[in-house]
Amino acid sequence: MALDVQITVDPLPKIDVQWRHDYTSLGEVAGEYHHDPLNPLICYNPELMALPIQVINTMAHELMHARLADIVDRLPGGCGAHELATDLHCIIAGFGCFQLQSAEQAGWSGYMTQPSRAAALAVFLERRGLNPKDAEPFLSARPRKWLNKAWKQI
């Protein structure tokens, strides 16, 4: 997607609580990206506004959908691996701490496991001439442990 396209950001519609539960869902929808080359749209869950790490992670993820929209079929795994590629590209773009910590706070790993997310962040840090000590202030104990373990493996 061209970088000069304006993306509209709107809250997700509020569904009455009696209709919200979905037995196939692992959690609430944090955000959605609707691709339209002229009028792309990101919708976010307004209930997340009290959780800034999750809001930033959600926006980074949805914006990465916009960045990858025109090449999704050419990425390894094609369309079927689009969500995984989106999370990985968020880490490559510098949002790895948000990815790791947000999944920890939400209580689910999303499209990547926490150990694989930590491994990607470790590689990112190493290639930038950084180390886990640079990321540790932004991570709670368990993500910090995963990152240090991944660091030892590279």
CSV table of N, CA and C in Angstrom, one decimal:
chain,number,residue,atom,x,y,z
A,1,MET,N,0.8,-1.2,0.0
A,1,MET,CA,0.0,0.0,0.0
A,1,MET,C,0.9,1.2,0.0
A,2,ALA,N,0.5,2.2,-0.7
A,2,ALA,CA,1.2,3.5,-0.7
A,2,ALA,C,1.2,4.1,0.6
A,3,LEU,N,2.3,4.7,1.0
A,3,LEU,CA,2.5,5.3,2.3
A,3,LEU,C,1.7,6.5,2.5
A,4,ASP,N,1.2,7.1,1.4
A,4,ASP,CA,0.5,8.4,1.5
A,4,ASP,C,-1.0,8.3,1.6
A,5,VAL,N,-1.5,7.0,1.7
A,5,VAL,CA,-3.0,6.8,1.8
A,5,VAL,C,-3.4,7.0,3.2
A,6,GLN,N,-4.5,7.8,3.4
A,6,GLN,CA,-5.0,8.0,4.7
A,6,GLN,C,-5.8,6.8,5.2
A,7,ILE,N,-5.6,6.3,6.4
A,7,ILE,CA,-6.3,5.2,6.9
A,7,ILE,C,-7.3,5.7,8.0
A,8,THR,N,-8.5,5.4,7.8
A,8,THR,CA,-9.5,5.8,8.8
A,8,THR,C,-9.4,4.8,10.0
A,9,VAL,N,-9.6,5.3,11.2
A,9,VAL,CA,-9.5,4.5,12.4
A,9,VAL,C,-10.8,4.7,13.2
A,10,ASP,N,-11.6,3.7,13.4
A,10,ASP,CA,-12.9,3.7,14.0
A,10,ASP,C,-13.0,2.7,15.1
A,11,PRO,N,-13.8,2.9,16.1
A,11,PRO,CA,-14.0,1.8,17.1
A,11,PRO,C,-14.9,0.7,16.5
A,12,LEU,N,-14.6,-0.5,16.9
A,12,LEU,CA,-15.5,-1.6,16.5
A,12,LEU,C,-16.8,-1.4,17.1
A,13,PRO,N,-17.9,-1.8,16.4
A,13,PRO,CA,-19.2,-1.7,16.9
A,13,PRO,C,-19.4,-2.5,18.2
A,14,LYS,N,-20.1,-2.0,19.1
A,14,LYS,CA,-20.3,-2.7,20.4
A,14,LYS,C,-21.5,-3.6,20.2
A,15,ILE,N,-21.2,-4.9,20.5
A,15,ILE,CA,-22.2,-6.0,20.4
A,15,ILE,C,-22.7,-6.2,21.8
A,16,ASP,N,-24.0,-6.3,21.9
A,16,ASP,CA,-24.6,-6.6,23.2
A,16,ASP,C,-24.0,-7.8,23.9
A,17,VAL,N,-23.8,-7.7,25.2
A,17,VAL,CA,-23.1,-8.8,25.9
A,17,VAL,C,-23.7,-10.2,25.7
A,18,GLN,N,-25.0,-10.2,25.6
A,18,GLN,CA,-25.7,-11.5,25.4
A,18,GLN,C,-25.3,-12.2,24.1
A,19,TRP,N,-24.8,-11.5,23.1
A,19,TRP,CA,-24.5,-12.0,21.8
A,19,TRP,C,-23.0,-12.2,21.6
A,20,ARG,N,-22.2,-11.7,22.6
A,20,ARG,CA,-20.7,-11.6,22.4
A,20,ARG,C,-20.0,-13.0,22.4
A,21,HIS,N,-20.5,-13.9,23.3
A,21,HIS,CA,-19.7,-15.1,23.5
A,21,HIS,C,-19.7,-16.0,22.3
A,22,ASP,N,-18.5,-16.4,21.9
A,22,ASP,CA,-18.3,-17.3,20.8
A,22,ASP,C,-17.4,-18.5,21.2
A,23,TYR,N,-18.0,-19.7,21.2
A,23,TYR,CA,-17.2,-20.8,21.7
A,23,TYR,C,-16.0,-21.2,20.9
A,24,THR,N,-15.9,-20.7,19.7
A,24,THR,CA,-14.7,-20.9,18.9
A,24,THR,C,-13.6,-19.9,19.0
A,25,SER,N,-13.9,-18.8,19.8
A,25,SER,CA,-13.0,-17.7,19.9
A,25,SER,C,-12.1,-17.9,21.2
A,26,LEU,N,-10.8,-17.5,21.1
A,26,LEU,CA,-9.9,-17.5,22.2
A,26,LEU,C,-9.9,-16.2,23.0
A,27,GLY,N,-10.5,-15.2,22.5
A,27,GLY,CA,-10.5,-13.9,23.2
A,27,GLY,C,-11.3,-12.9,22.4
A,28,GLU,N,-11.4,-11.7,22.9
A,28,GLU,CA,-12.0,-10.6,22.2
A,28,GLU,C,-11.2,-10.2,21.0
A,29,VAL,N,-11.9,-9.6,20.0
A,29,VAL,CA,-11.2,-9.1,18.9
A,29,VAL,C,-10.6,-7.7,19.3
A,30,ALA,N,-9.3,-7.6,19.1
A,30,ALA,CA,-8.7,-6.3,19.5
A,30,ALA,C,-8.7,-5.3,18.3
A,31,GLY,N,-8.7,-5.8,17.1
A,31,GLY,CA,-8.7,-4.9,16.0
A,31,GLY,C,-9.0,-5.6,14.7
A,32,GLU,N,-9.3,-4.9,13.7
A,32,GLU,CA,-9.5,-5.4,12.3
A,32,GLU,C,-9.0,-4.5,11.3
A,33,TYR,N,-8.5,-5.0,10.2
A,33,TYR,CA,-8.1,-4.2,9.1
A,33,TYR,C,-9.0,-4.5,7.9
A,34,HIS,N,-9.5,-3.5,7.3
A,34,HIS,CA,-10.4,-3.7,6.1
A,34,HIS,C,-9.7,-3.0,4.9
A,35,HIS,N,-9.2,-3.9,4.0
A,35,HIS,CA,-8.4,-3.4,2.9
A,35,HIS,C,-9.3,-2.8,1.8
A,36,ASP,N,-8.9,-1.6,1.4
A,36,ASP,CA,-9.5,-0.9,0.3
A,36,ASP,C,-8.4,0.0,-0.2
A,37,PRO,N,-8.0,-0.1,-1.4
A,37,PRO,CA,-6.8,0.7,-1.8
A,37,PRO,C,-7.0,2.2,-1.7
A,38,LEU,N,-8.3,2.7,-1.7
A,38,LEU,CA,-8.6,4.1,-1.7
A,38,LEU,C,-9.0,4.5,-0.3
A,39,ASN,N,-9.7,3.7,0.5
A,39,ASN,CA,-10.3,4.0,1.8
A,39,ASN,C,-10.1,2.9,2.8
A,40,PRO,N,-8.8,2.6,3.1
A,40,PRO,CA,-8.6,1.5,4.1
A,40,PRO,C,-9.1,1.9,5.5
A,41,LEU,N,-9.5,0.9,6.3
A,41,LEU,CA,-10.1,1.1,7.6
A,41,LEU,C,-9.5,0.2,8.6
A,42,ILE,N,-9.2,0.8,9.7
A,42,ILE,CA,-8.8,0.0,10.9
A,42,ILE,C,-9.9,0.2,12.0
A,43,CYS,N,-10.4,-0.9,12.5
A,43,CYS,CA,-11.3,-0.8,13.6
A,43,CYS,C,-10.6,-1.4,14.8
A,44,TYR,N,-10.9,-0.8,16.0
A,44,TYR,CA,-10.2,-1.2,17.2
A,44,TYR,C,-11.3,-1.4,18.3
A,45,ASN,N,-11.0,-2.2,19.3
A,45,ASN,CA,-11.8,-2.5,20.4
A,45,ASN,C,-11.7,-1.3,21.4
A,46,PRO,N,-12.6,-0.5,21.6
A,46,PRO,CA,-12.5,0.7,22.5
A,46,PRO,C,-12.2,0.3,23.9
A,47,GLU,N,-12.6,-1.0,24.3
A,47,GLU,CA,-12.4,-1.4,25.7
A,47,GLU,C,-10.9,-1.6,26.0
A,48,LEU,N,-10.0,-1.6,24.9
A,48,LEU,CA,-8.6,-1.7,25.1
A,48,LEU,C,-7.9,-0.4,25.5
A,49,MET,N,-8.6,0.7,25.4
A,49,MET,CA,-8.0,2.0,25.6
A,49,MET,C,-7.4,2.2,27.0
A,50,ALA,N,-7.8,1.4,27.9
A,50,ALA,CA,-7.2,1.4,29.3
A,50,ALA,C,-6.0,0.6,29.4
A,51,LEU,N,-5.6,-0.1,28.3
A,51,LEU,CA,-4.4,-0.9,28.2
A,51,LEU,C,-3.5,-0.4,27.1
A,52,PRO,N,-2.7,0.6,27.4
A,52,PRO,CA,-1.9,1.2,26.3
A,52,PRO,C,-1.0,0.3,25.5
A,53,ILE,N,-0.4,-0.7,26.2
A,53,ILE,CA,0.5,-1.6,25.5
A,53,ILE,C,-0.3,-2.4,24.4
A,54,GLN,N,-1.5,-2.8,24.8
A,54,GLN,CA,-2.3,-3.6,23.8
A,54,GLN,C,-2.8,-2.7,22.7
A,55,VAL,N,-3.1,-1.4,23.0
A,55,VAL,CA,-3.6,-0.5,22.0
A,55,VAL,C,-2.5,-0.3,20.9
A,56,ILE,N,-1.3,0.0,21.4
A,56,ILE,CA,-0.2,0.2,20.5
A,56,ILE,C,0.1,-1.1,19.7
A,57,ASN,N,0.1,-2.2,20.3
A,57,ASN,CA,0.4,-3.5,19.6
A,57,ASN,C,-0.7,-3.7,18.6
A,58,THR,N,-2.0,-3.5,18.9
A,58,THR,CA,-3.1,-3.7,18.0
A,58,THR,C,-2.9,-2.7,16.8
A,59,MET,N,-2.6,-1.5,17.1
A,59,MET,CA,-2.5,-0.5,15.9
A,59,MET,C,-1.3,-0.9,15.1
A,60,ALA,N,-0.2,-1.3,15.7
A,60,ALA,CA,1.0,-1.7,14.9
A,60,ALA,C,0.6,-2.9,14.0
A,61,HIS,N,-0.1,-3.9,14.6
A,61,HIS,CA,-0.5,-5.1,13.8
A,61,HIS,C,-1.4,-4.7,12.7
A,62,GLU,N,-2.4,-3.9,12.9
A,62,GLU,CA,-3.4,-3.5,11.9
A,62,GLU,C,-2.7,-2.7,10.8
A,63,LEU,N,-1.9,-1.8,11.2
A,63,LEU,CA,-1.1,-1.0,10.2
A,63,LEU,C,-0.2,-1.8,9.4
A,64,MET,N,0.4,-2.9,10.0
A,64,MET,CA,1.2,-3.8,9.2
A,64,MET,C,0.4,-4.5,8.2
A,65,HIS,N,-0.9,-4.8,8.5
A,65,HIS,CA,-1.8,-5.4,7.5
A,65,HIS,C,-1.8,-4.5,6.2
A,66,ALA,N,-1.9,-3.2,6.5
A,66,ALA,CA,-2.0,-2.2,5.4
A,66,ALA,C,-0.7,-2.3,4.6
A,67,ARG,N,0.4,-2.3,5.3
A,67,ARG,CA,1.8,-2.4,4.6
A,67,ARG,C,1.9,-3.6,3.8
A,68,LEU,N,1.4,-4.7,4.2
A,68,LEU,CA,1.6,-6.0,3.5
A,68,LEU,C,0.5,-6.4,2.5
A,69,ALA,N,-0.6,-5.6,2.5
A,69,ALA,CA,-1.8,-5.9,1.8
A,69,ALA,C,-1.5,-6.2,0.3
A,70,ASP,N,-0.7,-5.5,-0.3
A,70,ASP,CA,-0.4,-5.6,-1.8
A,70,ASP,C,0.5,-6.8,-2.1
A,71,ILE,N,1.2,-7.3,-1.1
A,71,ILE,CA,2.2,-8.4,-1.3
A,71,ILE,C,1.8,-9.7,-0.6
A,72,VAL,N,0.7,-9.8,0.1
A,72,VAL,CA,0.4,-10.9,0.9
A,72,VAL,C,0.5,-12.2,0.2
A,73,ASP,N,0.1,-12.3,-1.0
A,73,ASP,CA,0.2,-13.6,-1.8
A,73,ASP,C,1.7,-14.0,-2.1
A,74,ARG,N,2.6,-13.0,-2.1
A,74,ARG,CA,4.0,-13.3,-2.4
A,74,ARG,C,4.8,-13.7,-1.1
A,75,LEU,N,4.3,-13.5,0.1
A,75,LEU,CA,5.0,-13.8,1.3
A,75,LEU,C,5.0,-15.3,1.5
A,76,PRO,N,6.1,-15.9,2.1
A,76,PRO,CA,6.1,-17.3,2.4
A,76,PRO,C,4.8,-17.7,3.1
A,77,GLY,N,4.2,-18.8,2.6
A,77,GLY,CA,3.0,-19.3,3.2
A,77,GLY,C,1.7,-18.6,2.6
A,78,GLY,N,1.9,-17.6,1.8
A,78,GLY,CA,0.8,-16.9,1.1
A,78,GLY,C,-0.2,-16.4,2.0
A,79,CYS,N,-1.5,-16.3,1.5
A,79,CYS,CA,-2.6,-15.8,2.3
A,79,CYS,C,-2.8,-16.5,3.6
A,80,GLY,N,-2.6,-17.8,3.6
A,80,GLY,CA,-2.8,-18.6,4.8
A,80,GLY,C,-1.9,-18.3,6.0
A,81,ALA,N,-0.8,-17.7,5.7
A,81,ALA,CA,0.2,-17.3,6.8
A,81,ALA,C,0.2,-15.8,7.0
A,82,HIS,N,-0.8,-15.1,6.5
A,82,HIS,CA,-0.8,-13.7,6.5
A,82,HIS,C,-0.7,-13.1,8.0
A,83,GLU,N,-1.5,-13.7,8.9
A,83,GLU,CA,-1.5,-13.2,10.3
A,83,GLU,C,-0.2,-13.4,10.9
A,84,LEU,N,0.4,-14.6,10.7
A,84,LEU,CA,1.7,-14.9,11.2
A,84,LEU,C,2.8,-13.9,10.7
A,85,ALA,N,2.7,-13.7,9.4
A,85,ALA,CA,3.7,-12.8,8.7
A,85,ALA,C,3.5,-11.3,9.2
A,86,THR,N,2.2,-11.0,9.5
A,86,THR,CA,2.0,-9.7,10.1
A,86,THR,C,2.6,-9.5,11.4
A,87,ASP,N,2.4,-10.4,12.3
A,87,ASP,CA,3.1,-10.3,13.6
A,87,ASP,C,4.6,-10.3,13.5
A,88,LEU,N,5.1,-11.1,12.6
A,88,LEU,CA,6.6,-11.2,12.4
A,88,LEU,C,7.1,-9.8,11.9
A,89,HIS,N,6.4,-9.3,11.0
A,89,HIS,CA,6.8,-8.0,10.4
A,89,HIS,C,6.7,-6.8,11.5
A,90,CYS,N,5.8,-7.0,12.4
A,90,CYS,CA,5.7,-6.0,13.5
A,90,CYS,C,7.0,-6.0,14.3
A,91,ILE,N,7.5,-7.2,14.5
A,91,ILE,CA,8.8,-7.3,15.3
A,91,ILE,C,9.9,-6.8,14.5
A,92,ILE,N,9.9,-7.1,13.2
A,92,ILE,CA,11.0,-6.5,12.3
A,92,ILE,C,10.9,-5.0,12.2
A,93,ALA,N,9.7,-4.5,12.3
A,93,ALA,CA,9.6,-3.0,12.3
A,93,ALA,C,9.9,-2.3,13.6
A,94,GLY,N,10.2,-3.1,14.7
A,94,GLY,CA,10.6,-2.5,15.9
A,94,GLY,C,9.6,-2.5,17.0
A,95,PHE,N,8.5,-3.3,16.8
A,95,PHE,CA,7.4,-3.4,17.8
A,95,PHE,C,7.5,-4.7,18.6
A,96,GLY,N,8.6,-5.3,18.7
A,96,GLY,CA,8.8,-6.6,19.3
A,96,GLY,C,8.4,-6.7,20.8
A,97,CYS,N,8.9,-5.6,21.5
A,97,CYS,CA,8.5,-5.6,22.9
A,97,CYS,C,7.0,-5.4,23.1
A,98,PHE,N,6.4,-4.7,22.3
A,98,PHE,CA,4.9,-4.5,22.3
A,98,PHE,C,4.3,-5.9,22.0
A,99,GLN,N,4.8,-6.6,21.0
A,99,GLN,CA,4.2,-7.9,20.6
A,99,GLN,C,4.3,-8.8,21.8
A,100,LEU,N,5.5,-8.9,22.4
A,100,LEU,CA,5.7,-9.9,23.5
A,100,LEU,C,4.9,-9.5,24.7
A,101,GLN,N,5.0,-8.3,25.1
A,101,GLN,CA,4.3,-7.9,26.4
A,101,GLN,C,2.8,-7.8,26.2
A,102,SER,N,2.3,-7.4,25.1
A,102,SER,CA,0.9,-7.4,24.9
A,102,SER,C,0.3,-8.8,24.9
A,103,ALA,N,0.9,-9.7,24.3
A,103,ALA,CA,0.4,-11.1,24.3
A,103,ALA,C,0.4,-11.6,25.8
A,104,GLU,N,1.4,-11.3,26.5
A,104,GLU,CA,1.5,-11.7,27.9
A,104,GLU,C,0.3,-11.1,28.7
A,105,GLN,N,0.1,-9.8,28.5
A,105,GLN,CA,-1.0,-9.1,29.3
A,105,GLN,C,-2.4,-9.6,28.9
A,106,ALA,N,-2.5,-10.0,27.6
A,106,ALA,CA,-3.8,-10.5,27.1
A,106,ALA,C,-4.1,-11.9,27.5
A,107,GLY,N,-3.0,-12.6,27.9
A,107,GLY,CA,-3.2,-14.0,28.2
A,107,GLY,C,-3.3,-15.0,27.1
A,108,TRP,N,-2.9,-14.5,25.9
A,108,TRP,CA,-2.9,-15.4,24.8
A,108,TRP,C,-1.7,-15.1,23.9
A,109,SER,N,-1.3,-16.0,23.0
A,109,SER,CA,-0.1,-15.7,22.2
A,109,SER,C,-0.4,-15.2,20.9
A,110,GLY,N,-1.6,-15.2,20.4
A,110,GLY,CA,-1.9,-14.7,19.1
A,110,GLY,C,-1.5,-15.7,18.0
A,111,TYR,N,-0.9,-15.1,17.0
A,111,TYR,CA,-0.6,-15.9,15.8
A,111,TYR,C,0.8,-16.5,15.9
A,112,MET,N,1.6,-16.1,16.8
A,112,MET,CA,2.9,-16.6,17.1
A,112,MET,C,3.0,-17.1,18.5
A,113,THR,N,3.7,-18.1,18.8
A,113,THR,CA,3.9,-18.5,20.2
A,113,THR,C,4.8,-17.5,20.9
A,114,GLN,N,4.7,-17.4,22.2
A,114,GLN,CA,5.5,-16.5,22.9
A,114,GLN,C,7.0,-16.8,22.7
A,115,PRO,N,7.4,-18.1,22.8
A,115,PRO,CA,8.8,-18.4,22.5
A,115,PRO,C,9.3,-18.0,21.1
A,116,SER,N,8.5,-18.2,20.1
A,116,SER,CA,8.9,-17.8,18.7
A,116,SER,C,8.9,-16.3,18.6
A,117,ARG,N,8.0,-15.6,19.2
A,117,ARG,CA,8.0,-14.2,19.2
A,117,ARG,C,9.3,-13.7,19.9
A,118,ALA,N,9.7,-14.3,21.0
A,118,ALA,CA,10.9,-13.9,21.7
A,118,ALA,C,12.1,-14.2,20.9
A,119,ALA,N,12.1,-15.3,20.1
A,119,ALA,CA,13.2,-15.6,19.2
A,119,ALA,C,13.4,-14.6,18.1
A,120,ALA,N,12.3,-14.2,17.6
A,120,ALA,CA,12.3,-13.1,16.5
A,120,ALA,C,12.8,-11.8,17.1
A,121,LEU,N,12.4,-11.5,18.3
A,121,LEU,CA,12.9,-10.3,19.0
A,121,LEU,C,14.4,-10.3,19.3
A,122,ALA,N,14.8,-11.5,19.7
A,122,ALA,CA,16.3,-11.7,19.9
A,122,ALA,C,17.1,-11.5,18.7
A,123,VAL,N,16.6,-12.0,17.6
A,123,VAL,CA,17.3,-11.8,16.3
A,123,VAL,C,17.3,-10.3,15.9
A,124,PHE,N,16.1,-9.7,16.1
A,124,PHE,CA,16.0,-8.3,15.8
A,124,PHE,C,17.1,-7.5,16.6
A,125,LEU,N,17.1,-7.7,17.9
A,125,LEU,CA,18.0,-7.0,18.8
A,125,LEU,C,19.5,-7.3,18.4
A,126,GLU,N,19.8,-8.5,18.1
A,126,GLU,CA,21.2,-8.8,17.7
A,126,GLU,C,21.6,-8.1,16.4
A,127,ARG,N,20.7,-8.1,15.4
A,127,ARG,CA,21.0,-7.4,14.2
A,127,ARG,C,21.1,-5.9,14.3
A,128,ARG,N,20.5,-5.4,15.3
A,128,ARG,CA,20.6,-3.9,15.6
A,128,ARG,C,21.7,-3.6,16.5
A,129,GLY,N,22.5,-4.6,16.9
A,129,GLY,CA,23.6,-4.3,17.8
A,129,GLY,C,23.1,-4.0,19.3
A,130,LEU,N,22.0,-4.5,19.6
A,130,LEU,CA,21.4,-4.4,20.9
A,130,LEU,C,21.4,-5.8,21.6
A,131,ASN,N,21.0,-5.8,22.9
A,131,ASN,CA,20.9,-7.1,23.6
A,131,ASN,C,19.6,-7.1,24.5
A,132,PRO,N,19.3,-8.2,25.1
A,132,PRO,CA,18.1,-8.3,25.9
A,132,PRO,C,18.1,-7.2,27.0
A,133,LYS,N,19.2,-6.8,27.5
A,133,LYS,CA,19.2,-5.8,28.6
A,133,LYS,C,18.5,-4.5,28.1
A,134,ASP,N,18.6,-4.2,26.8
A,134,ASP,CA,17.9,-3.0,26.2
A,134,ASP,C,16.4,-3.2,26.2
A,135,ALA,N,15.9,-4.4,26.2
A,135,ALA,CA,14.5,-4.6,26.1
A,135,ALA,C,13.9,-4.9,27.5
A,136,GLU,N,14.7,-5.4,28.4
A,136,GLU,CA,14.2,-5.8,29.7
A,136,GLU,C,13.3,-4.8,30.5
A,137,PRO,N,13.6,-3.5,30.4
A,137,PRO,CA,12.7,-2.6,31.2
A,137,PRO,C,11.3,-2.6,30.7
A,138,PHE,N,11.1,-3.1,29.5
A,138,PHE,CA,9.7,-3.0,28.9
A,138,PHE,C,9.0,-4.3,29.0
A,139,LEU,N,9.6,-5.3,29.6
A,139,LEU,CA,9.0,-6.7,29.6
A,139,LEU,C,8.8,-7.1,31.1
A,140,SER,N,7.7,-7.8,31.3
A,140,SER,CA,7.5,-8.5,32.6
A,140,SER,C,8.4,-9.7,32.7
A,141,ALA,N,8.3,-10.4,33.8
A,141,ALA,CA,9.2,-11.5,34.1
A,141,ALA,C,9.2,-12.7,33.1
A,142,ARG,N,8.0,-13.2,32.7
A,142,ARG,CA,8.0,-14.3,31.8
A,142,ARG,C,8.5,-14.0,30.4
A,143,PRO,N,8.0,-12.9,29.8
A,143,PRO,CA,8.6,-12.5,28.5
A,143,PRO,C,10.1,-12.2,28.5
A,144,ARG,N,10.6,-11.7,29.6
A,144,ARG,CA,12.0,-11.4,29.8
A,144,ARG,C,12.7,-12.8,29.8
A,145,LYS,N,12.2,-13.8,30.5
A,145,LYS,CA,12.8,-15.1,30.6
A,145,LYS,C,12.8,-15.7,29.2
A,146,TRP,N,11.7,-15.6,28.4
A,146,TRP,CA,11.7,-16.2,27.0
A,146,TRP,C,12.8,-15.5,26.2
A,147,LEU,N,12.9,-14.2,26.3
A,147,LEU,CA,13.8,-13.4,25.5
A,147,LEU,C,15.3,-13.8,25.9
A,148,ASN,N,15.6,-13.9,27.1
A,148,ASN,CA,16.9,-14.3,27.5
A,148,ASN,C,17.3,-15.7,27.1
A,149,LYS,N,16.3,-16.6,27.1
A,149,LYS,CA,16.5,-18.0,26.6
A,149,LYS,C,16.8,-18.0,25.1
A,150,ALA,N,16.0,-17.2,24.4
A,150,ALA,CA,16.2,-17.1,22.9
A,150,ALA,C,17.5,-16.5,22.6
A,151,TRP,N,17.9,-15.5,23.4
A,151,TRP,CA,19.2,-14.8,23.2
A,151,TRP,C,20.4,-15.8,23.3
A,152,LYS,N,20.3,-16.7,24.2
A,152,LYS,CA,21.4,-17.7,24.4
A,152,LYS,C,21.5,-18.7,23.3
A,153,GLN,N,20.4,-18.8,22.5
A,153,GLN,CA,20.4,-19.7,21.4
A,153,GLN,C,20.9,-19.1,20.1
A,154,ILE,N,21.1,-17.8,20.1
A,154,ILE,CA,21.6,-17.2,18.8
A,154,ILE,C,23.0,-16.8,18.9
